Amino acid sequence: MVIKTQPKPQQAIIIEEDQSFDVIIVGGGPAGLTAALYALRSKLNTLLVEKMILGGLATTTYKIDNYPGFPDGITGQELGQRLENQVKKLSPTIVWGKAVQVKNGKRSREVIVDGKSYFGKTVVIATGSDPAKLGIPGEETFTGRGVSYCAVCDGAFYQDKSVVVVGGGNSAVEEALFLTRYAGKVSIIHRRDKLRADRIVAEKAQSHPKIYFHWNSTAEEIIGDKNVNGIVVRDLLSKKKLTVPTDGVFVYIGYHPNIEAVKGMVKLDERGFIITDENMKTSAPGIFAAGDVRAKSLRQVVTATADGAIAANSAREFIEKGK
Ligand code: NAP
């Protein structure tokens, strides 16, 4: 019996039901694609599972300035596309769908994708993370009507308008800088008086004529009628509330790891990221993790790709040594 995979971009792959893979890679972002690249080059029978698009969250970043070898920077989209092209040259088997559960048996692992089971000697979890939500009134109501988590996707709608960015990390500040291409005014709302972002981008934003700061301030409510027209902000020092008029709110307050498929099976840190050793081994034998889903100190494309390469190599060693 054969199983047809989800009908998705130009690829109809047919997989034998009892076909077992050497490695199943869950997630097609930079970590998963690099794991696939290394696994395929090692001649491992490889299955890549991706729920949406190859390239991952990095494709929503306008420009990546710190990926080695690209002195003029590269757009997230182009880097994602190049990675995809590189992997596709090796004719990978791809299943389009959401991996809802990973099970660990003695000799093999099972990955359940949209109700179908795929078996692998090893699994690499490279499911990345999703943007964190503020959880304030109006956020859900106005998502898609002024509230956004992707400046690259939605920034162009705000030509000469006022927008607000919530957050103080690299994502918030870099995307605020990106938004100055379109918006007439970009206000950053940050809960402290110091940015978490790297100094080089922080200084660029702080000296930018279109960027304004609301320091020591939290966002309390997003308001509007049909679309967003303001955000209620509390000054944490004076305790006073004020309404900042705005046409759009971009939320960049960090990310939550996508660990639902392996919950209860691998050890997580206190924030829910998967704990691995330096070889990307999780607490479950034969299951490896790579990229943003993993507990680590530096979440960058370059560390994601490095994790992916190491995870694929560790999977190969696991298969060869049988442990
Ligand atoms: P992040 O570094 O965790 O920063 C999150 C920011 O949001 C912090 O400033 C935090 O404030 C604030 N925040 C968190 N929860 C909040 C809440 N409920 N309300 C208001 N503010 C809140 O996240 P990120 O900027 O998305 O970056 C994630 C990782 O990717 C980081 O490791 C970052 O270095 C990396 N990254 C790198 C680049 C690059 O190098 N090109 C670009 C983007 C991201 P506090 O500062 O007070 O904690």
mmCIF file of C-alpha atoms and ligand atoms in Angstrom:
data_model
loop_
_atom_site.group_PDB
_atom_site.id
_atom_site.type_symbol
_atom_site.label_atom_id
_atom_site.label_comp_id
_atom_site.label_asym_id
_atom_site.label_seq_id
_atom_site.Cartn_x
_atom_site.Cartn_y
_atom_site.Cartn_z
ATOM 1 C CA MET A 1 0.000 0.000 0.000
ATOM 2 C CA VAL A 2 1.190 3.482 -0.737
ATOM 3 C CA ILE A 3 0.525 6.736 0.998
ATOM 4 C CA LYS A 4 0.300 10.002 -0.903
ATOM 5 C CA THR A 5 1.694 12.927 1.015
ATOM 6 C CA GLN A 6 -0.122 16.260 1.384
ATOM 7 C CA PRO A 7 -0.557 17.980 -1.987
ATOM 8 C CA LYS A 8 1.881 20.854 -1.676
ATOM 9 C CA PRO A 9 4.343 22.773 -3.860
ATOM 10 C CA GLN A 10 5.144 20.905 -7.063
ATOM 11 C CA GLN A 11 6.085 17.735 -5.272
ATOM 12 C CA ALA A 12 3.935 14.632 -5.120
ATOM 13 C CA ILE A 13 5.959 12.065 -3.274
ATOM 14 C CA ILE A 14 4.821 8.520 -2.785
ATOM 15 C CA ILE A 15 6.120 6.681 0.232
ATOM 16 C CA GLU A 16 5.736 2.966 0.950
ATOM 17 C CA GLU A 17 3.881 2.586 4.212
ATOM 18 C CA ASP A 18 6.444 0.255 5.735
ATOM 19 C CA GLN A 19 9.388 2.282 4.479
ATOM 20 C CA SER A 20 11.734 3.115 7.283
ATOM 21 C CA PHE A 21 14.144 6.023 7.142
ATOM 22 C CA ASP A 22 17.581 6.427 8.646
ATOM 23 C CA VAL A 23 16.673 9.907 9.763
ATOM 24 C CA ILE A 24 13.457 11.873 9.918
ATOM 25 C CA ILE A 25 14.017 15.621 10.158
ATOM 26 C CA VAL A 26 11.073 17.560 11.515
ATOM 27 C CA GLY A 27 11.166 21.202 10.400
ATOM 28 C CA GLY A 28 12.502 22.806 7.217
ATOM 29 C CA GLY A 29 14.090 25.995 8.522
ATOM 30 C CA PRO A 30 17.849 26.652 8.383
ATOM 31 C CA ALA A 31 18.541 23.987 11.049
ATOM 32 C CA GLY A 32 16.363 21.307 9.413
ATOM 33 C CA LEU A 33 17.544 22.070 5.880
ATOM 34 C CA THR A 34 21.174 21.912 6.944
ATOM 35 C CA ALA A 35 20.535 18.646 8.786
ATOM 36 C CA ALA A 36 18.953 17.340 5.561
ATOM 37 C CA LEU A 37 21.927 18.544 3.513
ATOM 38 C CA TYR A 38 24.412 16.735 5.737
ATOM 39 C CA ALA A 39 22.273 13.611 6.097
ATOM 40 C CA LEU A 40 21.723 13.328 2.321
ATOM 41 C CA ARG A 41 25.392 13.920 1.613
ATOM 42 C CA SER A 42 26.165 11.082 4.064
ATOM 43 C CA LYS A 43 23.814 8.881 1.984
ATOM 44 C CA LEU A 44 21.354 8.484 4.841
ATOM 45 C CA ASN A 45 17.842 7.606 3.780
ATOM 46 C CA THR A 46 16.301 10.919 4.826
ATOM 47 C CA LEU A 47 12.756 12.185 5.259
ATOM 48 C CA LEU A 48 12.112 15.894 5.766
ATOM 49 C CA VAL A 49 8.786 16.921 7.312
ATOM 50 C CA GLU A 50 7.667 20.546 6.919
ATOM 51 C CA LYS A 51 4.268 22.019 7.695
ATOM 52 C CA MET A 52 4.415 25.202 5.634
ATOM 53 C CA ILE A 53 7.368 26.576 3.725
ATOM 54 C CA LEU A 54 11.015 25.672 3.533
ATOM 55 C CA GLY A 55 13.353 28.324 4.910
ATOM 56 C CA GLY A 56 11.607 28.814 8.237
ATOM 57 C CA LEU A 57 11.199 31.961 10.283
ATOM 58 C CA ALA A 58 14.442 33.373 8.857
ATOM 59 C CA THR A 59 12.609 34.028 5.583
ATOM 60 C CA THR A 60 10.575 36.715 7.378
ATOM 61 C CA THR A 61 13.726 38.660 8.284
ATOM 62 C CA TYR A 62 14.384 41.463 5.874
ATOM 63 C CA LYS A 63 18.140 41.415 5.992
ATOM 64 C CA ILE A 64 20.627 39.169 7.714
ATOM 65 C CA ASP A 65 23.818 41.137 8.153
ATOM 66 C CA ASN A 66 25.803 38.711 10.232
ATOM 67 C CA TYR A 67 25.711 35.472 8.254
ATOM 68 C CA PRO A 68 29.357 34.717 7.447
ATOM 69 C CA GLY A 69 30.357 35.027 3.813
ATOM 70 C CA PHE A 70 27.826 37.695 2.883
ATOM 71 C CA PRO A 71 29.640 40.999 3.502
ATOM 72 C CA ASP A 72 26.718 43.011 2.096
ATOM 73 C CA GLY A 73 24.096 41.010 3.980
ATOM 74 C CA ILE A 74 21.465 38.764 2.463
ATOM 75 C CA THR A 75 17.678 38.808 2.716
ATOM 76 C CA GLY A 76 16.160 36.044 4.826
ATOM 77 C CA GLN A 77 14.128 35.002 1.824
ATOM 78 C CA GLU A 78 17.165 34.620 -0.424
ATOM 79 C CA LEU A 79 19.132 32.696 2.168
ATOM 80 C CA GLY A 80 16.159 30.377 2.684
ATOM 81 C CA GLN A 81 15.807 29.899 -1.070
ATOM 82 C CA ARG A 82 19.496 29.141 -1.501
ATOM 83 C CA LEU A 83 19.392 26.562 1.285
ATOM 84 C CA GLU A 84 16.292 24.985 -0.252
ATOM 85 C CA ASN A 85 17.937 24.831 -3.698
ATOM 86 C CA GLN A 86 21.050 23.253 -2.220
ATOM 87 C CA VAL A 87 19.042 20.523 -0.485
ATOM 88 C CA LYS A 88 16.736 19.911 -3.459
ATOM 89 C CA LYS A 89 19.761 19.154 -5.655
ATOM 90 C CA LEU A 90 20.093 16.004 -3.555
ATOM 91 C CA SER A 91 16.472 14.969 -4.281
ATOM 92 C CA PRO A 92 15.174 14.807 -0.730
ATOM 93 C CA THR A 93 11.958 13.053 0.251
ATOM 94 C CA ILE A 94 9.656 15.682 1.726
ATOM 95 C CA VAL A 95 6.359 15.187 3.492
ATOM 96 C CA TRP A 96 4.209 18.305 3.793
ATOM 97 C CA GLY A 97 2.282 18.319 7.034
ATOM 98 C CA LYS A 98 2.433 18.916 10.758
ATOM 99 C CA ALA A 99 4.268 16.384 12.887
ATOM 100 C CA VAL A 100 1.939 16.059 15.848
ATOM 101 C CA GLN A 101 3.762 13.397 17.792
ATOM 102 C CA VAL A 102 7.127 11.692 17.980
ATOM 103 C CA LYS A 103 7.294 8.322 19.729
ATOM 104 C CA ASN A 104 10.441 6.601 20.851
ATOM 105 C CA GLY A 105 10.651 2.847 20.593
ATOM 106 C CA LYS A 106 13.615 0.625 21.464
ATOM 107 C CA ARG A 107 14.844 0.219 17.924
ATOM 108 C CA SER A 108 13.042 2.886 15.954
ATOM 109 C CA ARG A 109 11.198 6.186 16.316
ATOM 110 C CA GLU A 110 7.777 6.980 14.955
ATOM 111 C CA VAL A 111 6.730 10.389 13.679
ATOM 112 C CA ILE A 112 3.008 10.959 13.226
ATOM 113 C CA VAL A 113 2.175 13.487 10.527
ATOM 114 C CA ASP A 114 -1.482 14.275 9.925
ATOM 115 C CA GLY A 115 -2.524 10.861 11.227
ATOM 116 C CA LYS A 116 0.093 8.887 9.268
ATOM 117 C CA SER A 117 3.095 7.191 10.823
ATOM 118 C CA TYR A 118 6.626 7.409 9.477
ATOM 119 C CA PHE A 119 9.417 5.351 11.028
ATOM 120 C CA GLY A 120 13.035 6.371 11.452
ATOM 121 C CA LYS A 121 16.138 5.005 13.136
ATOM 122 C CA THR A 122 16.737 8.564 14.303
ATOM 123 C CA VAL A 123 14.791 11.831 14.454
ATOM 124 C CA VAL A 124 16.059 15.408 14.357
ATOM 125 C CA ILE A 125 13.675 17.947 15.869
ATOM 126 C CA ALA A 126 14.209 21.299 14.149
ATOM 127 C CA THR A 127 10.767 22.797 14.672
ATOM 128 C CA GLY A 128 11.965 26.278 15.635
ATOM 129 C CA SER A 129 9.811 28.726 17.511
ATOM 130 C CA ASP A 130 6.780 30.980 17.034
ATOM 131 C CA PRO A 131 6.458 34.659 17.959
ATOM 132 C CA ALA A 132 5.327 35.317 21.525
ATOM 133 C CA LYS A 133 2.086 37.248 22.006
ATOM 134 C CA LEU A 134 1.549 40.178 24.332
ATOM 135 C CA GLY A 135 -1.704 38.707 25.612
ATOM 136 C CA ILE A 136 -3.340 42.111 26.007
ATOM 137 C CA PRO A 137 -6.863 43.228 25.039
ATOM 138 C CA GLY A 138 -7.164 44.055 21.355
ATOM 139 C CA GLU A 139 -4.164 41.983 20.238
ATOM 140 C CA GLU A 140 -6.178 39.069 18.915
ATOM 141 C CA THR A 141 -9.060 41.224 17.668
ATOM 142 C CA PHE A 142 -6.769 43.373 15.531
ATOM 143 C CA THR A 143 -4.362 40.681 14.304
ATOM 144 C CA GLY A 144 -4.295 41.178 10.548
ATOM 145 C CA ARG A 145 -5.997 44.560 10.960
ATOM 146 C CA GLY A 146 -3.010 46.463 12.273
ATOM 147 C CA VAL A 147 -1.369 43.977 14.622
ATOM 148 C CA SER A 148 1.471 42.069 12.999
ATOM 149 C CA TYR A 149 4.372 39.794 13.926
ATOM 150 C CA CYS A 150 6.170 40.236 10.589
ATOM 151 C CA ALA A 151 7.497 43.599 9.436
ATOM 152 C CA VAL A 152 8.802 42.142 6.177
ATOM 153 C CA CYS A 153 5.339 40.804 5.348
ATOM 154 C CA ASP A 154 3.286 43.848 6.365
ATOM 155 C CA GLY A 155 5.631 46.858 6.542
ATOM 156 C CA ALA A 156 4.786 48.124 3.057
ATOM 157 C CA PHE A 157 1.174 48.796 4.151
ATOM 158 C CA TYR A 158 2.410 51.630 6.352
ATOM 159 C CA GLN A 159 3.842 54.087 3.841
ATOM 160 C CA ASP A 160 4.196 57.473 5.621
ATOM 161 C CA LYS A 161 2.129 56.181 8.555
ATOM 162 C CA SER A 162 2.925 55.816 12.245
ATOM 163 C CA VAL A 163 3.748 52.406 13.632
ATOM 164 C CA VAL A 164 4.684 51.023 17.027
ATOM 165 C CA VAL A 165 7.114 48.209 17.722
ATOM 166 C CA VAL A 166 6.888 46.444 21.085
ATOM 167 C CA GLY A 167 10.098 44.871 22.443
ATOM 168 C CA GLY A 168 13.746 45.710 22.977
ATOM 169 C CA GLY A 169 15.694 42.755 21.574
ATOM 170 C CA ASN A 170 17.473 42.323 18.249
ATOM 171 C CA SER A 171 14.261 41.441 16.457
ATOM 172 C CA ALA A 172 12.362 44.522 17.682
ATOM 173 C CA VAL A 173 15.156 46.941 16.899
ATOM 174 C CA GLU A 174 16.163 45.457 13.541
ATOM 175 C CA GLU A 175 12.560 45.313 12.374
ATOM 176 C CA ALA A 176 11.970 48.888 13.617
ATOM 177 C CA LEU A 177 14.890 49.964 11.440
ATOM 178 C CA PHE A 178 13.378 48.053 8.523
ATOM 179 C CA LEU A 179 10.010 49.764 9.060
ATOM 180 C CA THR A 180 11.613 53.227 8.650
ATOM 181 C CA ARG A 181 11.729 52.426 4.896
ATOM 182 C CA TYR A 182 7.973 52.919 4.813
ATOM 183 C CA ALA A 183 6.614 54.510 7.970
ATOM 184 C CA GLY A 184 6.962 58.201 8.733
ATOM 185 C CA LYS A 185 7.364 57.470 12.436
ATOM 186 C CA VAL A 186 8.346 54.320 14.308
ATOM 187 C CA SER A 187 7.894 54.257 18.094
ATOM 188 C CA ILE A 188 9.549 51.516 20.125
ATOM 189 C CA ILE A 189 7.821 50.597 23.380
ATOM 190 C CA HIS A 190 10.225 48.870 25.733
ATOM 191 C CA ARG A 191 9.665 47.809 29.317
ATOM 192 C CA ARG A 192 13.160 48.802 30.502
ATOM 193 C CA ASP A 193 15.462 51.783 29.992
ATOM 194 C CA LYS A 194 18.054 49.777 28.080
ATOM 195 C CA LEU A 195 17.781 47.777 24.882
ATOM 196 C CA ARG A 196 18.655 44.091 24.892
ATOM 197 C CA ALA A 197 19.635 44.342 21.204
ATOM 198 C CA ASP A 198 23.310 44.264 20.170
ATOM 199 C CA ARG A 199 25.027 47.620 20.558
ATOM 200 C CA ILE A 200 25.615 48.178 16.862
ATOM 201 C CA VAL A 201 21.884 47.978 15.976
ATOM 202 C CA ALA A 202 20.811 49.696 19.204
ATOM 203 C CA GLU A 203 22.987 52.715 18.419
ATOM 204 C CA LYS A 204 21.715 52.821 14.844
ATOM 205 C CA ALA A 205 18.100 52.905 16.074
ATOM 206 C CA GLN A 206 18.771 55.433 18.814
ATOM 207 C CA SER A 207 20.263 57.877 16.350
ATOM 208 C CA HIS A 208 17.647 57.293 13.624
ATOM 209 C CA PRO A 209 15.546 60.412 12.947
ATOM 210 C CA LYS A 210 12.326 58.413 12.407
ATOM 211 C CA ILE A 211 12.625 56.232 15.543
ATOM 212 C CA TYR A 212 11.227 57.342 18.921
ATOM 213 C CA PHE A 213 11.323 55.488 22.257
ATOM 214 C CA HIS A 214 8.878 54.960 25.084
ATOM 215 C CA TRP A 215 11.234 53.651 27.782
ATOM 216 C CA ASN A 216 10.092 51.841 30.948
ATOM 217 C CA SER A 217 6.727 51.333 29.342
ATOM 218 C CA THR A 218 4.403 48.406 28.795
ATOM 219 C CA ALA A 219 1.670 47.985 26.218
ATOM 220 C CA GLU A 220 -1.692 47.529 27.971
ATOM 221 C CA GLU A 221 -4.311 47.555 25.227
ATOM 222 C CA ILE A 222 -4.555 47.856 21.450
ATOM 223 C CA ILE A 223 -7.466 49.965 20.360
ATOM 224 C CA GLY A 224 -9.204 50.874 17.123
ATOM 225 C CA ASP A 225 -12.438 50.595 15.211
ATOM 226 C CA LYS A 226 -12.141 48.728 11.930
ATOM 227 C CA ASN A 227 -8.349 48.838 12.133
ATOM 228 C CA VAL A 228 -5.868 49.751 14.847
ATOM 229 C CA ASN A 229 -5.697 53.447 15.677
ATOM 230 C CA GLY A 230 -3.867 53.462 18.984
ATOM 231 C CA ILE A 231 -2.099 51.611 21.762
ATOM 232 C CA VAL A 232 -2.523 52.237 25.460
ATOM 233 C CA VAL A 233 0.847 52.390 27.185
ATOM 234 C CA ARG A 234 1.683 52.510 30.881
ATOM 235 C CA ASP A 235 4.752 54.403 32.047
ATOM 236 C CA LEU A 236 6.154 52.104 34.726
ATOM 237 C CA LEU A 237 7.883 54.947 36.593
ATOM 238 C CA SER A 238 5.048 57.491 36.752
ATOM 239 C CA LYS A 239 2.406 54.681 36.619
ATOM 240 C CA LYS A 240 0.500 56.943 34.207
ATOM 241 C CA LYS A 241 -1.316 55.610 31.140
ATOM 242 C CA LEU A 242 -1.248 57.312 27.777
ATOM 243 C CA THR A 243 -2.676 56.475 24.379
ATOM 244 C CA VAL A 244 -0.161 56.513 21.567
ATOM 245 C CA PRO A 245 -1.925 57.038 18.221
ATOM 246 C CA THR A 246 -0.685 54.484 15.708
ATOM 247 C CA ASP A 247 -1.733 52.756 12.505
ATOM 248 C CA GLY A 248 0.064 49.512 13.219
ATOM 249 C CA VAL A 249 1.543 47.502 16.076
ATOM 250 C CA PHE A 250 4.445 45.133 15.436
ATOM 251 C CA VAL A 251 5.089 42.713 18.294
ATOM 252 C CA TYR A 252 8.643 41.436 18.773
ATOM 253 C CA ILE A 253 8.924 40.164 22.334
ATOM 254 C CA GLY A 254 10.674 36.853 21.773
ATOM 255 C CA TYR A 255 9.623 33.391 20.703
ATOM 256 C CA HIS A 256 8.080 30.192 22.095
ATOM 257 C CA PRO A 257 9.633 26.846 21.110
ATOM 258 C CA ASN A 258 7.502 24.439 19.068
ATOM 259 C CA ILE A 259 7.822 21.346 21.233
ATOM 260 C CA GLU A 260 4.287 19.908 21.229
ATOM 261 C CA ALA A 261 5.341 16.818 19.250
ATOM 262 C CA VAL A 262 7.994 15.801 21.795
ATOM 263 C CA LYS A 263 6.407 17.051 25.015
ATOM 264 C CA GLY A 264 6.940 14.624 27.880
ATOM 265 C CA MET A 265 9.518 12.686 25.873
ATOM 266 C CA VAL A 266 12.632 14.864 26.013
ATOM 267 C CA LYS A 267 13.973 17.050 28.801
ATOM 268 C CA LEU A 268 13.144 20.753 28.498
ATOM 269 C CA ASP A 269 14.608 23.766 30.265
ATOM 270 C CA GLU A 270 12.486 26.056 32.451
ATOM 271 C CA ARG A 271 11.397 28.057 29.379
ATOM 272 C CA GLY A 272 10.373 24.959 27.429
ATOM 273 C CA PHE A 273 13.381 24.713 25.065
ATOM 274 C CA ILE A 274 14.830 21.226 24.393
ATOM 275 C CA ILE A 275 17.974 20.436 26.365
ATOM 276 C CA THR A 276 20.745 18.809 24.308
ATOM 277 C CA ASP A 277 24.417 18.123 24.732
ATOM 278 C CA GLU A 278 26.986 19.616 22.382
ATOM 279 C CA ASN A 279 26.277 16.830 19.872
ATOM 280 C CA MET A 280 22.577 17.828 19.770
ATOM 281 C CA LYS A 281 21.564 14.631 21.629
ATOM 282 C CA THR A 282 18.384 15.039 23.642
ATOM 283 C CA SER A 283 17.564 12.989 26.733
ATOM 284 C CA ALA A 284 15.807 10.410 24.473
ATOM 285 C CA PRO A 285 18.088 7.975 22.597
ATOM 286 C CA GLY A 286 18.062 8.486 18.829
ATOM 287 C CA ILE A 287 16.327 11.847 19.074
ATOM 288 C CA PHE A 288 18.324 14.972 18.346
ATOM 289 C CA ALA A 289 17.361 18.649 18.357
ATOM 290 C CA ALA A 290 18.737 21.566 16.342
ATOM 291 C CA GLY A 291 18.133 25.289 15.923
ATOM 292 C CA ASP A 292 15.882 27.673 17.817
ATOM 293 C CA VAL A 293 13.891 24.889 19.505
ATOM 294 C CA ARG A 294 16.996 23.938 21.493
ATOM 295 C CA ALA A 295 18.082 25.504 24.786
ATOM 296 C CA LYS A 296 21.106 27.654 23.941
ATOM 297 C CA SER A 297 22.587 31.080 24.420
ATOM 298 C CA LEU A 298 22.696 32.397 20.853
ATOM 299 C CA ARG A 299 19.764 32.019 18.448
ATOM 300 C CA GLN A 300 21.014 33.007 15.022
ATOM 301 C CA VAL A 301 20.823 31.512 11.540
ATOM 302 C CA VAL A 302 24.494 30.640 11.785
ATOM 303 C CA THR A 303 23.997 28.696 15.030
ATOM 304 C CA ALA A 304 20.897 27.003 13.593
ATOM 305 C CA THR A 305 22.786 25.768 10.530
ATOM 306 C CA ALA A 306 25.705 24.630 12.710
ATOM 307 C CA ASP A 307 23.279 22.717 14.973
ATOM 308 C CA GLY A 308 21.722 21.067 11.912
ATOM 309 C CA ALA A 309 25.089 19.850 10.616
ATOM 310 C CA ILE A 310 26.057 18.456 14.033
ATOM 311 C CA ALA A 311 22.650 16.797 14.536
ATOM 312 C CA ALA A 312 22.877 14.984 11.175
ATOM 313 C CA ASN A 313 26.384 13.824 11.961
ATOM 314 C CA SER A 314 25.294 12.589 15.396
ATOM 315 C CA ALA A 315 22.357 10.762 13.820
ATOM 316 C CA ARG A 316 24.762 9.027 11.419
ATOM 317 C CA GLU A 317 27.041 8.018 14.301
ATOM 318 C CA PHE A 318 24.059 6.744 16.280
ATOM 319 C CA ILE A 319 23.004 4.527 13.371
ATOM 320 C CA GLU A 320 26.531 3.236 12.800
ATOM 321 C CA LYS A 321 27.207 2.479 16.465
ATOM 322 C CA GLY A 322 23.671 1.431 17.231
ATOM 323 C CA LYS A 323 23.487 3.815 20.176
HETATM 324 P P1 NAP B 1 14.717 38.507 22.835
HETATM 325 O O1 NAP B 1 16.166 38.740 22.593
HETATM 326 O O2 NAP B 1 14.301 37.476 23.828
HETATM 327 O O3 NAP B 1 14.089 39.906 23.240
HETATM 328 C C1 NAP B 1 12.741 40.006 23.599
HETATM 329 C C2 NAP B 1 12.470 41.450 23.985
HETATM 330 O O4 NAP B 1 11.103 41.582 24.279
HETATM 331 C C3 NAP B 1 13.261 41.880 25.216
HETATM 332 O O5 NAP B 1 13.698 43.191 25.060
HETATM 333 C C4 NAP B 1 12.230 41.745 26.342
HETATM 334 O O6 NAP B 1 12.412 42.699 27.339
HETATM 335 C C5 NAP B 1 10.939 42.065 25.609
HETATM 336 N N1 NAP B 1 9.807 41.352 26.173
HETATM 337 C C6 NAP B 1 9.680 40.042 26.476
HETATM 338 N N2 NAP B 1 8.445 39.770 26.929
HETATM 339 C C7 NAP B 1 7.774 40.938 26.930
HETATM 340 C C8 NAP B 1 6.458 41.306 27.285
HETATM 341 N N3 NAP B 1 5.562 40.420 27.731
HETATM 342 N N4 NAP B 1 6.102 42.598 27.153
HETATM 343 C C9 NAP B 1 6.994 43.514 26.683
HETATM 344 N N5 NAP B 1 8.256 43.228 26.324
HETATM 345 C C10 NAP B 1 8.638 41.941 26.449
HETATM 346 O O7 NAP B 1 13.922 38.117 21.503
HETATM 347 P P2 NAP B 1 14.239 38.525 19.981
HETATM 348 O O8 NAP B 1 14.614 39.926 19.844
HETATM 349 O O9 NAP B 1 13.082 38.030 19.224
HETATM 350 O O10 NAP B 1 15.467 37.622 19.631
HETATM 351 C C11 NAP B 1 15.405 36.191 19.800
HETATM 352 C C12 NAP B 1 16.794 35.630 19.565
HETATM 353 O O11 NAP B 1 17.149 35.786 18.193
HETATM 354 C C13 NAP B 1 17.865 36.358 20.376
HETATM 355 O O12 NAP B 1 18.822 35.422 20.764
HETATM 356 C C14 NAP B 1 18.429 37.346 19.393
HETATM 357 O O13 NAP B 1 19.765 37.726 19.660
HETATM 358 C C15 NAP B 1 18.330 36.569 18.086
HETATM 359 N N6 NAP B 1 18.234 37.454 16.940
HETATM 360 C C16 NAP B 1 19.377 37.833 16.350
HETATM 361 C C17 NAP B 1 19.351 38.683 15.270
HETATM 362 C C18 NAP B 1 20.638 39.073 14.618
HETATM 363 O O14 NAP B 1 21.683 38.947 15.227
HETATM 364 N N7 NAP B 1 20.635 39.545 13.377
HETATM 365 C C19 NAP B 1 18.138 39.183 14.794
HETATM 366 C C20 NAP B 1 16.976 38.820 15.443
HETATM 367 C C21 NAP B 1 17.035 37.951 16.532
HETATM 368 P P3 NAP B 1 13.683 42.648 28.353
HETATM 369 O O15 NAP B 1 14.828 43.151 27.561
HETATM 370 O O16 NAP B 1 13.268 43.511 29.475
HETATM 371 O O17 NAP B 1 13.790 41.206 28.735
#
